[in-house]
Short mmCIF file of C-alpha atoms and ligand atoms in Angstrom, two decimals:
data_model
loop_
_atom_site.label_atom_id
_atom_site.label_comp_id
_atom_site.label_asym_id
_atom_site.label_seq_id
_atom_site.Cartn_x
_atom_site.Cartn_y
_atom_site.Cartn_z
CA UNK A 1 1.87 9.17 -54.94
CA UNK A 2 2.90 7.81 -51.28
CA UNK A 3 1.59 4.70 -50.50
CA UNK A 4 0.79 6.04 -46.81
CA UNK A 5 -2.05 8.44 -48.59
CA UNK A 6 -5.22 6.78 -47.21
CA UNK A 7 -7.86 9.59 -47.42
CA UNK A 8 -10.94 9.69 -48.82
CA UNK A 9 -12.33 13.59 -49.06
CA UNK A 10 -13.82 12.51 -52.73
CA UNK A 11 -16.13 9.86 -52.42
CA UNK A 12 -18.57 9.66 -54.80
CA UNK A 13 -17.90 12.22 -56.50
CA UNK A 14 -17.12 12.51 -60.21
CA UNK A 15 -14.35 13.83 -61.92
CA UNK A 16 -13.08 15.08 -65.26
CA UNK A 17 -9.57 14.84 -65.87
CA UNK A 18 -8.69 16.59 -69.42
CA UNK A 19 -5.09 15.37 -70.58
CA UNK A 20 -4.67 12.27 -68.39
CA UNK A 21 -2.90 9.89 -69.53
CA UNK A 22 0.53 10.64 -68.29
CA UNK A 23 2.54 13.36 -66.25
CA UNK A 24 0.37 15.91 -64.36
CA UNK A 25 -2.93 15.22 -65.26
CA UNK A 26 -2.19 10.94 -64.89
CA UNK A 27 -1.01 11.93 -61.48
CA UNK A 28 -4.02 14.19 -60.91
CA UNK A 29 -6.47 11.11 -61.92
CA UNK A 30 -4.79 9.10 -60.15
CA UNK A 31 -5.35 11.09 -56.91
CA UNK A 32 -8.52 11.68 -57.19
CA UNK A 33 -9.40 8.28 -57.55
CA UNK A 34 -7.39 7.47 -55.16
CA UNK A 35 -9.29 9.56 -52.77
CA UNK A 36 -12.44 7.90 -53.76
CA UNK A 37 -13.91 9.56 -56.93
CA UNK A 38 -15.10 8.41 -60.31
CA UNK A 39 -12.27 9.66 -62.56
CA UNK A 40 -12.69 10.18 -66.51
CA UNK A 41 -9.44 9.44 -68.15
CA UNK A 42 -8.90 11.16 -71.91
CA UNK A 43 -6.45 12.37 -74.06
CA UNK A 44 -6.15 12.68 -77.98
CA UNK A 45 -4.69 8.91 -78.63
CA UNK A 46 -7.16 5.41 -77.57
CA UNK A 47 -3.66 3.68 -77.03
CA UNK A 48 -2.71 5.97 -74.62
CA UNK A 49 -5.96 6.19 -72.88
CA UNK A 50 -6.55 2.75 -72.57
CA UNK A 51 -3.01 1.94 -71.21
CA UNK A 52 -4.05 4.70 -68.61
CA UNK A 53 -7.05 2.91 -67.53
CA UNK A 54 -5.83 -0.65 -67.37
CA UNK A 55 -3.06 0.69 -65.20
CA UNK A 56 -4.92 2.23 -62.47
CA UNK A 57 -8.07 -0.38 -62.75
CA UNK A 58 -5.27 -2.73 -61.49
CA UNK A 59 -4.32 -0.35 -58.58
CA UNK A 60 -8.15 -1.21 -57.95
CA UNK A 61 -8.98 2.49 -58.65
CA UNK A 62 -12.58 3.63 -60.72
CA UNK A 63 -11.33 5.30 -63.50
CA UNK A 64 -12.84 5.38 -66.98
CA UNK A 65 -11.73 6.52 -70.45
CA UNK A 66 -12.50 8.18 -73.49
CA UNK A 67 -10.77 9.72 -76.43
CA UNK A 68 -11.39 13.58 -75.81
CA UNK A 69 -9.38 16.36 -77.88
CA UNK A 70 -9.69 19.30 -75.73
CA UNK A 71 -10.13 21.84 -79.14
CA UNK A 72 -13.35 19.12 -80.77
CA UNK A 73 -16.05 19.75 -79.69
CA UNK A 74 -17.64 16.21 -80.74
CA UNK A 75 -15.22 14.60 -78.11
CA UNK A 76 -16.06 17.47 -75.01
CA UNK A 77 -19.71 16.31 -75.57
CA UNK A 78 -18.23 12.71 -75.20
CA UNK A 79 -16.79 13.54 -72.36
CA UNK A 80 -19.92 15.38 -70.70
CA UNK A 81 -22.12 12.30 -71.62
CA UNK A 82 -19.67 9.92 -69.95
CA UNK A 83 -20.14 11.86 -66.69
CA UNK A 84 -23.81 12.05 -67.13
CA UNK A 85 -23.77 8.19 -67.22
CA UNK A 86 -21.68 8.29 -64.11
CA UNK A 87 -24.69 10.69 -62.43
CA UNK A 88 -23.13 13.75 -63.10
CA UNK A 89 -19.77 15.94 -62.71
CA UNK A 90 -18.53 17.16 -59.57
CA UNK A 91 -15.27 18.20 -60.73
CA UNK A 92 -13.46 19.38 -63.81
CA UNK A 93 -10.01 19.56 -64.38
CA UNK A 94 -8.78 21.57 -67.34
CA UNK A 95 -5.16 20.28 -67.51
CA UNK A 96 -4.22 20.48 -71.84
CA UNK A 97 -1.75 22.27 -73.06
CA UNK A 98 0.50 22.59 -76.27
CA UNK A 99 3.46 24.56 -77.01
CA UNK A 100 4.25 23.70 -80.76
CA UNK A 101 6.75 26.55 -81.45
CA UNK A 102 8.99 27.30 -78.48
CA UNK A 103 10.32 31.05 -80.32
CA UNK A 104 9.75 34.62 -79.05
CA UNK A 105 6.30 35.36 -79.14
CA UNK A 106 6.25 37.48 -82.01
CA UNK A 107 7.92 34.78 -84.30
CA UNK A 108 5.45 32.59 -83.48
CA UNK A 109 3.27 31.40 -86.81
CA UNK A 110 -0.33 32.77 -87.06
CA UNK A 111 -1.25 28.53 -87.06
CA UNK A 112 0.98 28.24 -83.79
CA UNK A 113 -0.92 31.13 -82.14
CA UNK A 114 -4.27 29.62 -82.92
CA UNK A 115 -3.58 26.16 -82.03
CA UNK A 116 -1.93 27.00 -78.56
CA UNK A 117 -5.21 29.65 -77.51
CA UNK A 118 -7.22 27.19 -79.18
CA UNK A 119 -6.42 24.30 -77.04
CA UNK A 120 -4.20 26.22 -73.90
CA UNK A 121 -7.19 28.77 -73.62
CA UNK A 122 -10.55 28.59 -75.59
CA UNK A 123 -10.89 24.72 -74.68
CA UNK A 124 -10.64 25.38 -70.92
CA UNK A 125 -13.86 28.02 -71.59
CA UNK A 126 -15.78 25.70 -73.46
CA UNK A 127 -15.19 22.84 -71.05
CA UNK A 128 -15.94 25.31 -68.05
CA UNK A 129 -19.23 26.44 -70.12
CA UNK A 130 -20.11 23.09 -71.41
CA UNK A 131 -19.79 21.83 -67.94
CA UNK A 132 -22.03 23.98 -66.09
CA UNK A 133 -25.69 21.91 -66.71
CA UNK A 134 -23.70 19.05 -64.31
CA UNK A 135 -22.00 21.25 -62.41
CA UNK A 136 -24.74 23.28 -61.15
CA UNK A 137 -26.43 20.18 -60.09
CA UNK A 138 -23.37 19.29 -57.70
CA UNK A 139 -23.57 19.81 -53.74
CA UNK A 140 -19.92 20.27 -54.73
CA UNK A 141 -18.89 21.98 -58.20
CA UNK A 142 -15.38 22.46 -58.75
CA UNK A 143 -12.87 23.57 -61.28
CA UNK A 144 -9.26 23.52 -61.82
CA UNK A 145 -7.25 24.98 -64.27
CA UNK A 146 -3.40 24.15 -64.56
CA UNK A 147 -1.24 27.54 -65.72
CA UNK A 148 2.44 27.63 -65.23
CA UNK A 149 4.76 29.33 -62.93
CA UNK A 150 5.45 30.91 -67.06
CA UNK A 151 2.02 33.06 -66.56
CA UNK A 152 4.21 35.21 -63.77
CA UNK A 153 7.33 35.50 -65.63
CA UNK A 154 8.20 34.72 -69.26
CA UNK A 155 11.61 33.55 -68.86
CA UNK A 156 11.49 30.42 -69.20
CA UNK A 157 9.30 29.85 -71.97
CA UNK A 158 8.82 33.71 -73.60
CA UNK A 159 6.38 32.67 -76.22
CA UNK A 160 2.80 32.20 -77.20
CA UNK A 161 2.43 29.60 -74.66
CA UNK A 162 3.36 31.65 -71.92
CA UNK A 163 0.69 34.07 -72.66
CA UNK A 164 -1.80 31.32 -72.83
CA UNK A 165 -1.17 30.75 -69.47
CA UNK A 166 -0.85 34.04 -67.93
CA UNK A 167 -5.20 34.22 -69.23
CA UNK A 168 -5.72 31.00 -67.50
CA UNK A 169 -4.83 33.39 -64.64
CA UNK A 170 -8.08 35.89 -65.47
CA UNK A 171 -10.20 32.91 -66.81
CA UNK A 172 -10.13 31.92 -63.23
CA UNK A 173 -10.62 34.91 -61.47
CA UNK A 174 -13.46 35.75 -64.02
CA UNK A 175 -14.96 32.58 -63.55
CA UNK A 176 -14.86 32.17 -60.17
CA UNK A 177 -16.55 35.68 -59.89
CA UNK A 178 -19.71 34.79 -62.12
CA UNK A 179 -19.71 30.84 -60.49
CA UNK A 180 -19.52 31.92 -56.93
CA UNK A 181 -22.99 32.81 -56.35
CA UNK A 182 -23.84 29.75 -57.58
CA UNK A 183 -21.51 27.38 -55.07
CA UNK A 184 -18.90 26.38 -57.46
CA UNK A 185 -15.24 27.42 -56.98
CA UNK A 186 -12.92 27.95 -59.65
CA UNK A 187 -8.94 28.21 -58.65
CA UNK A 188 -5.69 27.36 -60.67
CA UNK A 189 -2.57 25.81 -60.18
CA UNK A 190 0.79 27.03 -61.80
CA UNK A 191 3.01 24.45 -61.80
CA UNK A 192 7.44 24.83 -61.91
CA UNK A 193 9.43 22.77 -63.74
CA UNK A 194 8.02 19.04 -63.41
CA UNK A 195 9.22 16.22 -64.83
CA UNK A 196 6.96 14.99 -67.49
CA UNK A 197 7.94 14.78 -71.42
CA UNK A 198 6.56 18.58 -72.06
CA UNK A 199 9.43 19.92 -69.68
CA UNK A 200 12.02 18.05 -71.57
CA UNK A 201 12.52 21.14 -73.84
CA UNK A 202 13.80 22.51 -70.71
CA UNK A 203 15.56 19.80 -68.73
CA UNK A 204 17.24 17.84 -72.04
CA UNK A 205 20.03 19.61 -71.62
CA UNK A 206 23.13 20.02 -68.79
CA UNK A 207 22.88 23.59 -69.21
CA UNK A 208 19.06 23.84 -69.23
CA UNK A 209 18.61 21.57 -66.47
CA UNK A 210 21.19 23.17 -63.95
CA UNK A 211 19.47 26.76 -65.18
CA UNK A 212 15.85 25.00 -63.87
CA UNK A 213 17.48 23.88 -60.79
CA UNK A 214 19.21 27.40 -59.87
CA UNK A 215 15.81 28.89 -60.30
CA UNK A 216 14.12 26.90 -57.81
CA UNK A 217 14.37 27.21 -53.83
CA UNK A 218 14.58 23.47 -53.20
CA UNK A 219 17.00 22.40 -55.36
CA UNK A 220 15.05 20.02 -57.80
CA UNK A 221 12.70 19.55 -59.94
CA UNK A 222 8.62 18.95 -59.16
CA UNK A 223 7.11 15.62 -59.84
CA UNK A 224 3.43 15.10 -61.52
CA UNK A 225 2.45 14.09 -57.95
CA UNK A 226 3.86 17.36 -56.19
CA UNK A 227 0.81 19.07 -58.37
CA UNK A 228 -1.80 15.90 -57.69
CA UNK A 229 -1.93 17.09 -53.60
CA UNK A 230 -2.60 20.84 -54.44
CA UNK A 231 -5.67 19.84 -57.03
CA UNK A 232 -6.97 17.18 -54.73
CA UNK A 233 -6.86 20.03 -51.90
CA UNK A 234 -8.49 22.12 -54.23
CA UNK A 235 -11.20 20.02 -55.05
CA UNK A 236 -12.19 18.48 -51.88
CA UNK A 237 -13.78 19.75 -48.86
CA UNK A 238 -10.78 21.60 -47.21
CA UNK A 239 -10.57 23.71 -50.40
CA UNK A 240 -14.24 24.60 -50.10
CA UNK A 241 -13.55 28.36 -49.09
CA UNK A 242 -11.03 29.08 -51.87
CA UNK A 243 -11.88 30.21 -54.92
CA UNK A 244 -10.75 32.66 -57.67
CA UNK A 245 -7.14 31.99 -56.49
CA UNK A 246 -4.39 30.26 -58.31
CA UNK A 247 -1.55 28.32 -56.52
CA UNK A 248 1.75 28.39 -57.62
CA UNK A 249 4.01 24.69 -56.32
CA UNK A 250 7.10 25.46 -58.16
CA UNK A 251 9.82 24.72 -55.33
CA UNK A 252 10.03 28.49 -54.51
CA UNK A 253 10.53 29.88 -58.04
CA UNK A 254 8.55 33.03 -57.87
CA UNK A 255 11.52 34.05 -55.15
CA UNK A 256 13.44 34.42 -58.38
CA UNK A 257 10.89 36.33 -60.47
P1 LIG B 1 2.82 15.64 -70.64
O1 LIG B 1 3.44 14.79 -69.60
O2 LIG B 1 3.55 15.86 -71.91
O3 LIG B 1 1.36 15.04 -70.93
C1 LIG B 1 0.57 15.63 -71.86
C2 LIG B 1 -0.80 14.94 -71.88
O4 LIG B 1 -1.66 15.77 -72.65
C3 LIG B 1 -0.81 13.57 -72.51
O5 LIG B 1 -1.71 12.75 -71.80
C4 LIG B 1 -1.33 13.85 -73.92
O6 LIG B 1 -1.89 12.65 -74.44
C5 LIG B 1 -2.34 14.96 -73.62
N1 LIG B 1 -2.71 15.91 -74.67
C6 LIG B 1 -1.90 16.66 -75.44
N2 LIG B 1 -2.62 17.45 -76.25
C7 LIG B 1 -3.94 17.21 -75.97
C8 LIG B 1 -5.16 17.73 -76.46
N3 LIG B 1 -5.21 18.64 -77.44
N4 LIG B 1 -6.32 17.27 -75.93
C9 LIG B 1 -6.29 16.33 -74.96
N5 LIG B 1 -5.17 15.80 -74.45
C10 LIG B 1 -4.01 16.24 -74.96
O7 LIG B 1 2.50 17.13 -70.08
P2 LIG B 1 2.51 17.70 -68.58
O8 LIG B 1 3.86 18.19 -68.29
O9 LIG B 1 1.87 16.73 -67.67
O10 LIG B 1 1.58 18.99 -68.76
C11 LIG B 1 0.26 19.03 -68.26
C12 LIG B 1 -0.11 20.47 -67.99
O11 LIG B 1 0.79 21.02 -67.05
C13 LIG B 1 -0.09 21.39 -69.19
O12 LIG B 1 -1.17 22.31 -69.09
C14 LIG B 1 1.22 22.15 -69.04
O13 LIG B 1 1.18 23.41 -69.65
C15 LIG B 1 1.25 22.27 -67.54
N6 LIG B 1 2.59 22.55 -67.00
C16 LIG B 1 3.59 21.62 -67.10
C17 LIG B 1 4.83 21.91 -66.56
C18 LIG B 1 5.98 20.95 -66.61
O14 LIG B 1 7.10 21.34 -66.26
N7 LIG B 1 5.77 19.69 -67.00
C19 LIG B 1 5.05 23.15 -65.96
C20 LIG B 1 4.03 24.08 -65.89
C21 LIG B 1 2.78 23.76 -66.42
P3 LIG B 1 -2.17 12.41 -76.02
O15 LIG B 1 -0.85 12.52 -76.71
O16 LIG B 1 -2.76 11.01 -76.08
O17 LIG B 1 -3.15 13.47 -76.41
#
């Protein structure tokens, strides 16, 4: 994140950050907070989250964390408890994802299939759902999902995963339909290639990397905090009037779909 960022759209608010402790969703946190909200840290392993935390407590930044796996339902209440402590969610961001069989969709195991809708798909519902008693309460309810430029275009990953992400793309506008009426806006992000460990499988080769790079517009590869701006947009005031939309920051790869 640039140092020269000095805004403050989010203060007070509080803020759910599924998958956030590293890549997109540490950058995400770490935006938020950084534009003045409460921001709860999880992911599946305590090391991770509390190496998470210390780091940005000592950027001076109000960030908490918990152990949350996205697909337990045990650790979303967790996670909805810890905001209610905080005085309540403003925002969620619904930001896991898993890809444990990178094969053509239809030679994907029955156990892959499950555990990638499971956590890619069914968690962000049941996080959206679980989070509406808070969110209803908020002068300013917001969710995010992150997709993938892959819900367009199946190229570059044409398995289960993709298609996960390609129903984030309806979860949102069906969301955003039934949450409307009720002032909270629901939009998506679908990120490019970004350099975080999930997009190794991509980028650990010569030949996969210069394939990612011919696909985009600008010549390189995203970084987590090319995604943090769009969410924090999203989530803040200036977003207020968009909803049921997802926005794709990919460099310019959808000129190649
Ligand atoms: P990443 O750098 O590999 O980070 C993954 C994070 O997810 C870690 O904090 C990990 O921590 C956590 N995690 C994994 N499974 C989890 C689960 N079941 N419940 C809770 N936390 C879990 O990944 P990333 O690249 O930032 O990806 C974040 C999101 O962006 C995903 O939705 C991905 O599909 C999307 N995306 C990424 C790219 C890309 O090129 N990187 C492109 C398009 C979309 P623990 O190990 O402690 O759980």
């Amino acid at each position: 994140m640039s140092d020269s960022i000095k805004i403050n759209r989010l203060n007070g608010r509080v803020a759910i950050v599924t998958a956030s402790t590293e890549g997109i969703g540490f950058a995400i946190a770490r935006r938020l907070a950084s534009e003045g909200a409460k921001v709860i840290i999880s992911s599946r392993k305590e090391e991770h989250v509390s190496n998470a935390v210390n780091k940005l407590e000592r950027e001076g930044l109000h960030v908490t964390g918990l152990v949350c796996h996205v697909a337990k339902s045990e650790d979303r209440k967790k996670l909805f408890a810890a905001s209610e402590r905080l005085g309540g969610l403003d925002i969620l961001i619904s930001n896991a994802a898993v890809n444990p069989e990178v094969v053509g969709v239809l030679n994907t195991s029955e156990k892959a299939w499950d555990k990638i809708f499971d956590v890619n798909l069914k968690a962000a519902f049941l996080l959206s759902k679980e989070s509406l008693p808070q969110l209803r309460k908020s002068k300013y309810g917001r969710i995010v999902f992150v997709s993938s430029i892959s819900a367009y275009q199946h190229f570059l990953l044409p398995g289960a995963y993709s298609v996960s992400k390609t129903a984030l793309l309806g979860l949102t506008k069906a969301t955003a339909m039934q949450l409307g009426p009720q002032n909270i806006t629901v939009n998506c992000v679908a990120p490019g290639t970004i350099e975080t460990r999930f997009s190794t499988i991509l980028t650990n080769t010569k030949s996969g990397m210069e394939w990612c790079l011919s696909k985009t517009l600008l010549g390189r590869l995203g970084k987590p905090d090319d995604i943090s701006g769009v969410v924090a947009f999203l989530v803040s005031d200036d977003g207020g009037f968009v909803s049921g939309e997802t926005i794709v920051a990919s460099g310019g790869m959808t000129c190649h779909l």
